[in-house]
Coordinates of C-alpha atoms and ligand atoms in Angstrom, one line a residue:
Chain H
X1 CA -14.6 9.0 26.3
X2 CA -12.5 10.9 23.8
X3 CA -9.4 9.6 22.1
X4 CA -7.5 8.2 25.0
X5 CA -8.4 5.9 27.9
X6 CA -5.9 7.6 30.3
X7 CA -5.0 10.9 28.6
X8 CA -2.6 12.1 31.3
X9 CA -0.6 8.9 31.1
X10 CA -0.8 8.2 27.4
X11 CA 0.3 11.7 26.4
X12 CA 2.8 12.4 29.3
X13 CA 6.1 14.1 28.4
X14 CA 9.1 12.0 27.8
X15 CA 10.7 13.4 30.9
X16 CA 7.8 12.2 33.0
X17 CA 7.9 8.8 31.4
X18 CA 11.6 8.5 32.0
X19 CA 11.1 9.5 35.6
X20 CA 8.5 6.8 36.1
X21 CA 10.8 4.2 34.5
X22 CA 13.8 5.3 36.6
X23 CA 11.8 5.1 39.8
X24 CA 10.2 1.9 38.8
X25 CA 13.5 0.2 37.9
X26 CA 15.1 1.1 41.2
X27 CA 12.0 -0.2 43.0
X28 CA 11.8 -3.5 41.1
X29 CA 15.5 -4.3 41.4
X30 CA 15.3 -3.8 45.1
X31 CA 12.2 -5.9 45.4
X32 CA 13.6 -8.9 43.5
X33 CA 17.0 -8.7 45.1
X34 CA 15.4 -8.9 48.5
X35 CA 12.5 -11.3 47.8
X36 CA 13.5 -13.6 45.0
X37 CA 16.5 -15.9 45.6
X38 CA 16.6 -16.8 41.9
X39 CA 17.2 -13.2 41.0
X40 CA 19.5 -12.5 43.8
X41 CA 21.7 -15.4 42.7
X42 CA 21.7 -14.2 39.1
X43 CA 22.6 -10.7 40.2
X44 CA 25.4 -11.9 42.4
X45 CA 26.8 -14.0 39.6
X46 CA 26.7 -10.8 37.5
X47 CA 28.4 -8.9 40.3
X48 CA 25.7 -6.3 40.6
X49 CA 23.7 -5.1 43.6
X50 CA 20.7 -2.7 43.8
X51 CA 23.1 0.1 44.7
X52 CA 24.6 -0.1 41.2
X53 CA 21.3 0.7 39.5
X54 CA 20.6 4.5 39.6
X55 CA 18.5 4.9 36.3
X56 CA 17.5 3.0 33.1
X57 CA 21.0 3.9 31.8
X58 CA 22.3 1.2 34.2
X59 CA 20.0 -1.5 32.7
X60 CA 22.9 -3.1 30.7
X61 CA 24.5 -4.0 34.1
X62 CA 21.6 -6.3 34.9
X63 CA 21.5 -9.9 33.7
X64 CA 19.0 -11.0 31.1
X65 CA 16.2 -13.4 31.7
X66 CA 15.2 -16.0 29.1
X67 CA 12.3 -18.4 28.7
X68 CA 14.7 -21.1 30.0
X69 CA 14.9 -19.2 33.3
X70 CA 11.2 -19.2 33.5
X71 CA 11.0 -22.9 32.9
X72 CA 13.7 -23.6 35.5
X73 CA 11.9 -21.4 37.9
X74 CA 8.5 -23.0 37.3
X75 CA 6.2 -22.6 39.1
X76 CA 7.1 -20.4 42.1
X77 CA 10.7 -19.4 42.0
X78 CA 10.4 -16.0 40.3
X79 CA 7.5 -14.8 42.5
X80 CA 8.2 -11.5 44.3
X81 CA 5.3 -11.8 46.7
X82 CA 3.8 -14.6 48.8
X83 CA 1.2 -16.7 47.0
X84 CA -1.6 -15.4 49.3
X85 CA -1.2 -11.9 47.8
X86 CA -1.9 -13.3 44.3
X87 CA -5.4 -13.6 42.8
X88 CA -4.8 -15.0 39.3
X89 CA -2.6 -17.3 37.3
X90 CA -2.3 -17.5 33.5
X91 CA -0.2 -19.7 31.5
X92 CA 1.3 -20.4 28.0
X93 CA 0.1 -23.4 26.1
X94 CA 3.4 -25.2 26.8
X95 CA 3.4 -26.8 23.4
X96 CA 7.1 -26.1 22.9
X97 CA 8.3 -27.3 26.3
X98 CA 7.5 -26.8 29.9
X99 CA 4.7 -24.5 30.8
X100 CA 5.4 -20.9 31.7
X101 CA 3.2 -19.3 34.3
X102 CA 2.4 -15.7 35.3
X103 CA 0.9 -14.6 38.6
X104 CA -1.1 -11.5 39.2
X105 CA -2.2 -9.4 42.2
X106 CA -5.3 -7.3 42.0
X107 CA -3.2 -4.4 41.0
X108 CA -1.4 -6.4 38.3
X109 CA -4.8 -7.3 36.8
X110 CA -5.9 -3.7 37.0
X111 CA -2.8 -2.5 35.1
X112 CA -3.1 -5.3 32.5
X113 CA -6.7 -4.4 31.9
X114 CA -5.7 -0.7 31.6
X115 CA -3.4 -1.7 28.7
X116 CA -6.2 -3.6 27.0
X117 CA -8.6 -0.7 27.6
X118 CA -6.1 1.8 26.1
X119 CA -6.0 -0.5 23.0
X120 CA -9.8 -0.6 22.6
X121 CA -10.0 3.2 22.9
X122 CA -7.1 3.6 20.5
X123 CA -9.1 1.5 18.1
X124 CA -12.0 3.9 18.3
X125 CA -13.9 2.1 21.1
X126 CA -16.1 3.8 23.7
X127 CA -19.1 2.8 26.0
X128 CA -21.4 2.6 23.0
X129 CA -19.5 -0.3 21.5
X130 CA -20.2 -4.0 21.5
X131 CA -17.0 -5.8 21.8
X132 CA -16.9 -9.4 20.7
X133 CA -13.9 -11.2 22.4
X134 CA -13.2 -14.3 20.4
X135 CA -9.8 -15.0 21.9
X136 CA -9.6 -18.1 24.0
X137 CA -10.6 -17.8 27.6
X138 CA -9.0 -19.8 30.4
X139 CA -5.3 -20.1 31.0
X140 CA -4.6 -18.2 27.8
X141 CA -4.3 -14.5 28.4
X142 CA -6.1 -13.3 25.2
X143 CA -9.7 -13.7 26.3
X144 CA -9.4 -12.5 30.0
X145 CA -7.2 -9.5 29.0
X146 CA -9.5 -8.0 26.4
X147 CA -12.5 -9.0 28.4
X148 CA -11.3 -6.9 31.3
X149 CA -10.2 -4.0 29.1
X150 CA -13.6 -4.0 27.4
X151 CA -15.3 -3.8 30.8
X152 CA -13.1 -0.9 31.8
X153 CA -14.1 1.1 28.7
X154 CA -17.7 0.3 29.4
X155 CA -18.4 -1.6 26.3
X156 CA -21.0 -4.4 26.1
X157 CA -18.7 -7.4 26.2
X158 CA -19.5 -10.6 24.4
X159 CA -17.2 -13.3 26.0
X160 CA -17.4 -15.6 23.1
X161 CA -14.0 -17.4 23.4
X162 CA -12.7 -19.0 20.3
X163 CA -14.3 -21.6 18.0
X164 CA -18.0 -22.4 17.1
X165 CA -18.1 -20.1 14.2
X166 CA -21.9 -20.4 13.7
X167 CA -22.5 -19.1 17.2
X168 CA -19.8 -16.4 16.7
X169 CA -21.6 -15.1 13.6
X170 CA -25.1 -15.4 15.2
X171 CA -24.0 -13.2 18.2
X172 CA -22.1 -10.9 15.9
X173 CA -25.2 -10.2 13.8
X174 CA -27.9 -10.4 16.5
X175 CA -26.1 -8.1 19.0
X176 CA -24.5 -5.9 16.4
X177 CA -20.9 -6.4 17.5
X178 CA -18.8 -3.3 16.5
X179 CA -15.3 -4.4 17.6
X180 CA -13.9 -7.9 17.1
X181 CA -10.9 -9.1 19.2
X182 CA -9.3 -12.4 18.1
X183 CA -6.2 -13.7 16.3
X184 CA -5.7 -12.4 12.7
X185 CA -6.1 -15.9 11.3
X186 CA -9.4 -16.4 13.0
X187 CA -10.5 -12.9 11.8
X188 CA -9.6 -14.1 8.3
X189 CA -11.6 -17.3 8.8
X190 CA -14.6 -15.4 10.1
X191 CA -14.4 -13.1 7.0
X192 CA -14.5 -16.1 4.8
X193 CA -17.4 -17.6 6.6
X194 CA -19.3 -14.3 6.4
X195 CA -18.7 -14.2 2.7
X196 CA -19.9 -17.9 2.3
X197 CA -23.1 -17.2 4.3
X198 CA -23.6 -14.0 2.4
X199 CA -24.4 -12.0 5.5
X200 CA -21.9 -9.1 5.0
X201 CA -24.8 -6.6 5.1
X202 CA -25.8 -7.7 8.7
X203 CA -22.3 -7.1 10.0
X204 CA -21.8 -3.9 12.0
X205 CA -18.1 -4.3 12.8
X206 CA -16.0 -1.1 12.5
X207 CA -12.7 -2.3 14.1
X208 CA -10.7 -5.4 14.9
X209 CA -8.0 -5.8 17.5
X210 CA -5.9 -8.7 16.3
X211 CA -2.8 -10.2 18.0
X212 CA -1.2 -13.3 19.6
X213 CA 0.4 -14.3 16.3
X214 CA 2.5 -12.8 13.6
X215 CA 0.8 -11.3 10.6
X216 CA 1.8 -9.2 7.6
X217 CA 0.7 -5.9 6.3
X218 CA -0.8 -7.7 3.3
X219 CA -3.0 -9.8 5.6
X220 CA -4.1 -6.6 7.4
X221 CA -5.3 -5.1 4.1
X222 CA -7.0 -8.3 3.2
X223 CA -8.9 -8.5 6.5
X224 CA -9.8 -4.8 6.4
X225 CA -11.2 -5.1 2.9
X226 CA -13.2 -8.3 3.5
X227 CA -14.7 -7.2 6.8
X228 CA -15.0 -3.5 6.0
X229 CA -13.1 -2.6 9.2
X230 CA -9.9 -1.0 10.4
X231 CA -7.6 -3.7 11.8
X232 CA -5.4 -2.9 14.7
X233 CA -2.4 -4.9 15.9
X234 CA -1.9 -5.7 19.6
X235 CA 1.1 -7.2 21.3
X236 CA 1.7 -9.0 24.5
X237 CA 3.1 -12.1 26.0
X238 CA 2.0 -14.2 28.9
X239 CA 5.4 -13.9 30.7
X240 CA 5.0 -10.1 30.8
X241 CA 1.2 -10.1 31.4
X242 CA -0.7 -10.8 28.2
X243 CA -2.1 -8.7 25.4
X244 CA -2.0 -4.9 25.9
X245 CA 1.8 -4.6 26.5
X246 CA 1.7 -2.6 23.2
X247 CA -1.1 -1.6 20.9
X248 CA -1.7 0.3 17.7
X249 CA -3.4 3.6 17.4
X250 CA -5.3 5.0 14.4
X251 CA -2.0 5.9 12.7
X252 CA -1.3 2.1 12.3
X253 CA 2.3 3.0 12.4
X254 CA 3.8 1.0 15.2
X255 CA 2.4 -0.2 18.5
X256 CA 2.6 2.1 21.6
X257 CA 4.2 0.3 24.5
X258 CA 2.6 1.0 28.0
X259 CA 5.8 2.6 29.2
X260 CA 4.3 3.4 32.6
X261 CA 4.5 -0.3 33.2
X262 CA 7.3 -1.6 31.0
X263 CA 10.8 -0.5 30.0
X264 CA 11.5 -1.7 26.4
X265 CA 15.0 -2.3 25.1
X266 CA 16.2 -3.5 21.7
X267 CA 19.4 -5.5 21.8
X268 CA 21.6 -7.2 19.2
X269 CA 20.6 -10.9 19.7
X270 CA 24.2 -11.9 18.9
X271 CA 26.2 -9.6 21.1
X272 CA 23.3 -8.7 23.5
X273 CA 24.5 -5.1 23.3
X274 CA 21.7 -2.5 23.1
X275 CA 21.2 -0.9 19.7
X276 CA 20.1 2.7 18.9
X277 CA 16.4 3.5 18.2
X278 CA 15.4 2.6 14.7
X279 CA 17.8 -0.3 14.5
X280 CA 16.4 -3.8 14.3
X281 CA 17.1 -6.3 17.1
X282 CA 15.5 -8.4 19.9
X283 CA 12.8 -6.9 22.0
X284 CA 13.6 -7.0 25.8
X285 CA 11.2 -6.0 28.5
X286 CA 11.5 -5.1 32.1
X287 CA 8.0 -5.2 33.7
X288 CA 8.8 -2.9 36.6
X289 CA 5.2 -2.3 37.6
X290 CA 4.3 -5.9 38.2
X291 CA 3.9 -6.8 41.9
X292 CA 3.6 -10.6 41.8
X293 CA 5.8 -11.6 38.9
X294 CA 8.1 -8.8 37.7
X295 CA 10.6 -9.7 35.0
X296 CA 13.9 -7.9 34.5
X297 CA 15.4 -7.7 31.0
X298 CA 13.3 -10.5 29.7
X299 CA 14.3 -11.6 26.2
X300 CA 11.2 -12.0 24.1
X301 CA 13.0 -13.4 21.0
X302 CA 10.7 -11.1 19.0
X303 CA 12.5 -9.0 16.3
X304 CA 11.4 -5.4 15.8
X305 CA 12.7 -1.8 16.2
X306 CA 11.6 1.0 18.4
X307 CA 10.9 4.7 18.0
X308 CA 10.4 7.2 20.7
X309 CA 9.2 10.0 18.4
X310 CA 5.9 11.5 19.3
X311 CA 3.1 9.9 17.3
X312 CA 0.6 11.9 15.3
X313 CA -2.2 10.5 17.5
X314 CA -0.7 12.5 20.4
X315 CA 0.5 9.5 22.4
X316 CA 4.1 9.9 23.6
X317 CA 4.8 6.3 24.6
X318 CA 7.4 4.6 22.5
X319 CA 6.3 2.5 19.5
X320 CA 7.5 -0.9 18.3
X321 CA 7.3 -1.8 14.6
X322 CA 5.1 -4.7 13.6
X323 CA 7.0 -7.9 14.7
X324 CA 9.5 -8.8 12.0
X325 CA 10.1 -12.4 13.0
X326 CA 11.9 -14.4 15.8
X327 CA 15.5 -14.4 16.7
X328 CA 15.6 -18.0 15.5
X329 CA 15.0 -16.7 11.9
X330 CA 18.2 -14.6 12.0
X331 CA 21.0 -15.2 9.5
X332 CA 24.5 -13.8 10.0
X333 CA 25.9 -12.8 6.7
X334 CA 29.3 -11.2 6.5
X335 CA 29.0 -10.6 10.2
X336 CA 25.7 -8.7 9.7
X337 CA 22.4 -9.8 11.2
X338 CA 19.8 -10.3 8.5
X339 CA 16.2 -11.1 9.0
X340 CA 14.2 -12.5 6.1
X341 CA 11.4 -10.1 7.0
X342 CA 13.6 -7.1 6.2
X343 CA 14.0 -8.4 2.7
X344 CA 10.2 -8.9 2.5
X345 CA 9.6 -5.3 3.6
X346 CA 11.9 -3.9 0.9
X347 CA 10.2 -6.1 -1.8
X348 CA 6.7 -5.1 -0.8
X349 CA 7.7 -1.4 -0.8
X350 CA 8.8 -1.8 -4.3
X351 CA 5.6 -3.5 -5.5
X352 CA 7.2 -6.9 -5.7
X353 CA 5.5 -10.1 -4.5
X354 CA 6.3 -11.2 -1.0
X355 CA 7.2 -14.5 -2.4
X356 CA 11.0 -14.6 -2.4
X357 CA 13.9 -16.9 -1.5
X358 CA 17.2 -16.1 0.0
X359 CA 20.1 -18.2 -1.2
X360 CA 23.1 -17.8 1.1
X361 CA 26.5 -19.3 0.1
X362 CA 30.2 -18.9 0.8
X363 CA 32.5 -18.1 -2.1
X364 CA 36.2 -17.7 -1.5
X365 CA 35.6 -17.5 2.3
X366 CA 33.2 -14.7 1.8
X367 CA 29.4 -14.9 2.4
X368 CA 27.1 -14.1 -0.6
X369 CA 23.4 -13.6 -0.6
X370 CA 21.1 -13.8 -3.5
X371 CA 17.5 -12.8 -3.4
X372 CA 15.3 -14.7 -5.8
X373 CA 12.1 -12.8 -6.7
X374 CA 9.4 -13.8 -9.0
X375 CA 9.0 -11.5 -12.0
X376 CA 5.6 -9.6 -12.0
X377 CA 3.7 -8.1 -14.9
X378 CA 4.1 -4.7 -13.2
X379 CA 7.9 -4.9 -13.2
X380 CA 8.2 -6.4 -16.6
X381 CA 9.2 -4.4 -19.6
X382 CA 10.3 -5.2 -23.2
X383 CA 13.5 -3.4 -22.5
X384 CA 16.4 -4.9 -20.5
X385 CA 17.5 -1.4 -19.5
X386 CA 14.1 -0.7 -17.8
X387 CA 14.2 -4.0 -15.9
X388 CA 17.9 -3.5 -14.9
X389 CA 17.0 0.0 -13.5
X390 CA 14.2 -1.5 -11.3
X391 CA 16.5 -4.3 -10.2
X392 CA 19.1 -1.7 -9.2
X393 CA 16.5 0.2 -7.1
X394 CA 15.8 -3.0 -5.2
X395 CA 19.5 -3.8 -4.7
X396 CA 20.1 -0.3 -3.4
X397 CA 17.1 -0.4 -1.1
X398 CA 18.3 -3.8 0.3
X399 CA 21.7 -2.4 0.8
X400 CA 20.5 0.5 2.8
X401 CA 18.2 -1.8 4.8
X402 CA 20.6 -4.6 5.5
X403 CA 24.0 -2.9 5.2
X404 CA 25.3 -5.5 2.8
X405 CA 25.1 -6.2 -0.9
X406 CA 22.6 -8.8 -2.0
X407 CA 22.2 -9.8 -5.6
X408 CA 18.7 -9.7 -6.9
X409 CA 17.8 -12.5 -9.3
X410 CA 14.5 -12.3 -11.2
X411 CA 12.9 -15.7 -11.8
X412 CA 9.8 -16.9 -13.6
X413 CA 6.5 -16.7 -11.8
X414 CA 5.6 -19.7 -9.6
X415 CA 9.2 -21.0 -9.8
X416 CA 10.0 -20.6 -6.1
X417 CA 9.7 -23.9 -4.4
X418 CA 6.8 -24.2 -2.1
X419 CA 6.4 -26.9 0.5
X420 CA 2.8 -27.5 1.5
X421 CA 1.8 -24.1 0.1
X422 CA 4.4 -22.3 2.1
X423 CA 7.5 -21.0 0.4
X424 CA 10.9 -22.1 1.5
X425 CA 12.4 -18.8 2.5
X426 CA 16.0 -19.5 3.1
X427 CA 18.5 -21.8 1.5
X428 CA 21.8 -21.7 3.3
X429 CA 24.4 -23.5 1.3
X430 CA 27.3 -22.5 3.5
X431 CA 29.2 -25.4 4.9
X432 CA 30.6 -24.2 8.1
Chain W
X1 CA -0.9 1.5 -38.5
X2 CA 1.9 -0.1 -36.5
X3 CA 2.7 -3.6 -35.4
X4 CA 2.0 -5.2 -32.0
X5 CA 5.1 -7.0 -30.6
X6 CA 4.9 -9.4 -27.7
X7 CA 7.7 -9.6 -25.2
X8 CA 8.0 -12.6 -22.8
X9 CA 10.1 -12.9 -19.7
X10 CA 12.3 -16.0 -19.5
X11 CA 14.7 -17.1 -16.9
X12 CA 18.1 -18.2 -18.2
X13 CA 17.8 -21.9 -17.5
X14 CA 17.8 -25.0 -19.7
X15 CA 14.5 -25.7 -21.4
X16 CA 12.8 -22.4 -20.8
X17 CA 13.1 -21.2 -24.4
X18 CA 11.9 -24.5 -25.9
X19 CA 9.0 -24.5 -23.4
X20 CA 7.9 -21.2 -24.9
X21 CA 8.4 -22.1 -28.5
X22 CA 6.6 -25.4 -27.8
X23 CA 3.7 -23.6 -26.3
X24 CA 3.4 -21.3 -29.3
X25 CA 3.6 -24.3 -31.7
X26 CA 1.0 -26.3 -29.8
X27 CA -1.3 -23.3 -30.0
X28 CA -0.7 -23.0 -33.8
X29 CA 0.6 -19.4 -33.4
X30 CA 2.3 -18.3 -36.6
X31 CA 5.5 -16.4 -35.7
X32 CA 7.1 -14.1 -38.2
X33 CA 9.9 -12.5 -36.1
X34 CA 11.7 -13.7 -33.0
X35 CA 14.5 -12.1 -31.1
X36 CA 16.2 -12.8 -27.7
X37 CA 18.0 -10.3 -25.6
X38 CA 19.4 -11.3 -22.3
X39 CA 21.8 -10.7 -19.4
X40 CA 23.3 -13.5 -17.3
X41 CA 20.1 -14.2 -15.3
X42 CA 17.1 -13.7 -17.6
X43 CA 16.1 -13.0 -21.2
X44 CA 13.4 -11.2 -23.0
X45 CA 12.0 -12.9 -26.0
X46 CA 10.4 -10.5 -28.5
X47 CA 8.0 -12.0 -31.1
X48 CA 5.8 -10.8 -33.8
X49 CA 2.8 -13.2 -34.4
X50 CA -0.3 -13.4 -36.6
X51 CA -2.8 -13.0 -33.8
X52 CA -1.1 -10.8 -31.1
X53 CA -4.1 -10.1 -28.9
X54 CA -5.1 -13.8 -28.7
X55 CA -1.5 -14.8 -28.2
X56 CA -1.0 -12.3 -25.3
X57 CA -4.1 -13.6 -23.5
X58 CA -3.1 -17.2 -24.0
X59 CA 0.4 -16.6 -22.7
X60 CA -0.9 -14.6 -19.6
X61 CA -3.5 -17.3 -18.8
X62 CA -0.7 -19.9 -18.8
X63 CA 1.4 -18.0 -16.3
X64 CA 3.9 -16.2 -18.5
X65 CA 4.9 -12.7 -17.7
X66 CA 4.6 -10.8 -20.9
X67 CA 3.4 -7.5 -22.4
X68 CA 2.6 -5.9 -25.7
X69 CA 4.3 -2.9 -27.3
X70 CA 3.7 -1.0 -30.5
X71 CA 6.7 -1.1 -32.8
X72 CA 7.4 0.4 -36.2
X73 CA 8.2 -2.1 -38.9
X74 CA 9.7 -1.0 -42.2
X75 CA 10.8 -2.7 -45.4
X76 CA 14.5 -2.6 -46.1
X77 CA 15.1 -3.4 -49.8
X78 CA 18.0 -5.7 -50.6
X79 CA 20.5 -3.1 -51.7
X80 CA 23.5 -1.3 -50.3
X81 CA 22.7 1.7 -48.1
X82 CA 19.0 1.0 -47.6
X83 CA 19.2 0.5 -43.9
X84 CA 21.3 3.6 -43.4
X85 CA 18.7 5.5 -45.5
X86 CA 16.0 4.5 -43.1
X87 CA 17.9 5.3 -40.0
X88 CA 19.0 8.7 -41.4
X89 CA 15.3 9.7 -41.4
X90 CA 15.3 9.3 -37.6
X91 CA 18.7 10.9 -37.1
X92 CA 17.4 14.1 -38.8
X93 CA 14.6 14.4 -36.4
X94 CA 16.8 13.5 -33.4
X95 CA 14.7 10.5 -32.5
X96 CA 16.4 8.0 -30.3
X97 CA 15.9 4.3 -30.9
X98 CA 15.3 2.0 -27.9
X99 CA 16.2 -1.1 -29.9
X100 CA 15.9 -2.4 -33.4
X101 CA 16.3 -5.8 -35.1
X102 CA 15.8 -7.2 -38.6
X103 CA 14.3 -10.3 -39.9
X104 CA 13.9 -11.7 -43.4
X105 CA 10.9 -10.7 -45.4
X106 CA 8.8 -13.8 -46.1
X107 CA 8.3 -12.9 -49.7
X108 CA 12.0 -13.2 -50.1
X109 CA 12.1 -9.5 -50.9
X110 CA 14.8 -7.8 -48.8
X111 CA 14.4 -7.6 -45.0
X112 CA 12.1 -6.1 -42.4
X113 CA 13.4 -3.9 -39.6
X114 CA 11.5 -3.6 -36.3
X115 CA 12.2 -0.3 -34.5
X116 CA 11.2 0.5 -30.9
X117 CA 10.7 4.2 -30.3
X118 CA 8.8 6.3 -27.8
X119 CA 6.3 7.6 -30.4
X120 CA 5.7 4.9 -33.0
X121 CA 2.8 6.7 -34.8
X122 CA 4.9 9.8 -35.4
X123 CA 7.9 7.8 -36.6
X124 CA 5.8 5.7 -39.0
X125 CA 4.5 8.9 -40.5
X126 CA 8.0 10.2 -41.0
X127 CA 9.0 7.0 -42.8
X128 CA 6.0 7.1 -45.1
X129 CA 6.7 10.7 -46.0
X130 CA 10.3 9.8 -46.8
X131 CA 9.2 7.0 -49.1
X132 CA 10.1 4.1 -46.9
X133 CA 7.5 1.4 -46.8
X134 CA 5.9 0.9 -43.4
X135 CA 4.5 -2.6 -42.8
X136 CA 1.1 -2.7 -41.1
X137 CA -0.5 -5.3 -38.9
Ligands
LIG1 ZN1 -0.1 6.7 17.9

């Protein structure tokens, strides 16, 4: 199979990708304007018609779509095709409000499964592999998406769904599963169970494709070590299609977005203005290739940044950095958007524990931020000058990451308050 | 031939110092020297104790951030110009001192000076050659 599932597409020139996106955008805007009253109304309110959209540069003219829109439009109001053209429905769990549904035509499912197949090949999979899909099946997109992708690659597919760990481990060992697809927390749990049962030598796994929840670089290393595999991140959301919207390659340096189906944007969640590549903001998708349920400028609430530089793996599709949190986590300090995960990234880079606390306050009408970090044996020295030097390095790195000064305060180990084992990350003392 | 000094990280907050001294006392650790250096947020407590290796393990096991460094310890007789005499030895060789502190000699005989340098073995040798008594662990 080689290194790519669809080499021509995955390594296409940027010009070609942009041409697909320009063409796709014009097409989708026309389709929704003509066929979806909900969209037409939104566009009319924004004073924009399909004639105003000539290329992706005109994207900012189009109104955003949020989860609230999807809930308002439940179940049929955002469909761009008659129901009889659709063959599948998937849905979110609806735990945080009304359900959100997504409809698929045959072609939509085909493209979705292509995304998952690309992810499996990028993780080193081919038709010799045995793929254990331990994501939930059913309305949840995880199981069906990876299941379809695995078929496309030609792997032997174990449709395990989630839960029943004994059965999972029995199939994993008896059938020699080589690629595991599940949530990172379930992978972690399986690793623990393998260790408890002392069956590590019977495990043939070489790779894992883990997504559907946020996880850290630390957790990746932990899973990789305990399962003896390489762990790949995968991104997707039901509203857009499911897993496979973006996936990691062997470089493990960002997830490639399937740009032949989606146009990504990063916007400032506060001003909603697009930000330049490399700058952190909210991820926004336009799913122009979707037939049944295309979304235009859908705000994911996920925080990340994007790069369009060519990847060492040869893929040319843009990459998003591992998710850095949700827009709900954002703090505005001195008018600057700050995400706790940015602080975490700087600390980890400097060999500090990811256990930290941000204390935000307002002194003389000006915001202040203090980062409390627990002292480590590695950073400690008998000389104040040495510690001060390292402290300054962190302050400077924070300044260049956040754009504002944050005081670093070293505190004693285990002194950062934890509630139910989870650290309380932000204390905002500002009274506004 | 040098002395093992233990340094402990303490946050500047009420009770943190007495928690450390209480811990040392409870574990019957005999302390001969004690010094605190600090800035506004934290302090480093440097101590010289009778059983440095055991003490270090005990402190680490109980969650303190600490380390051990070799320092040179010399005897400074109770007479004018004695400290200067010792320091002149280092000046001559252009050896820079990271930090130094003194504490009373238990025998009531002058003072002891702890000196932190990059090469403690070499410095101890220089002192001995110049007739300055180096205290050994
Ligand atoms: Zn790549």
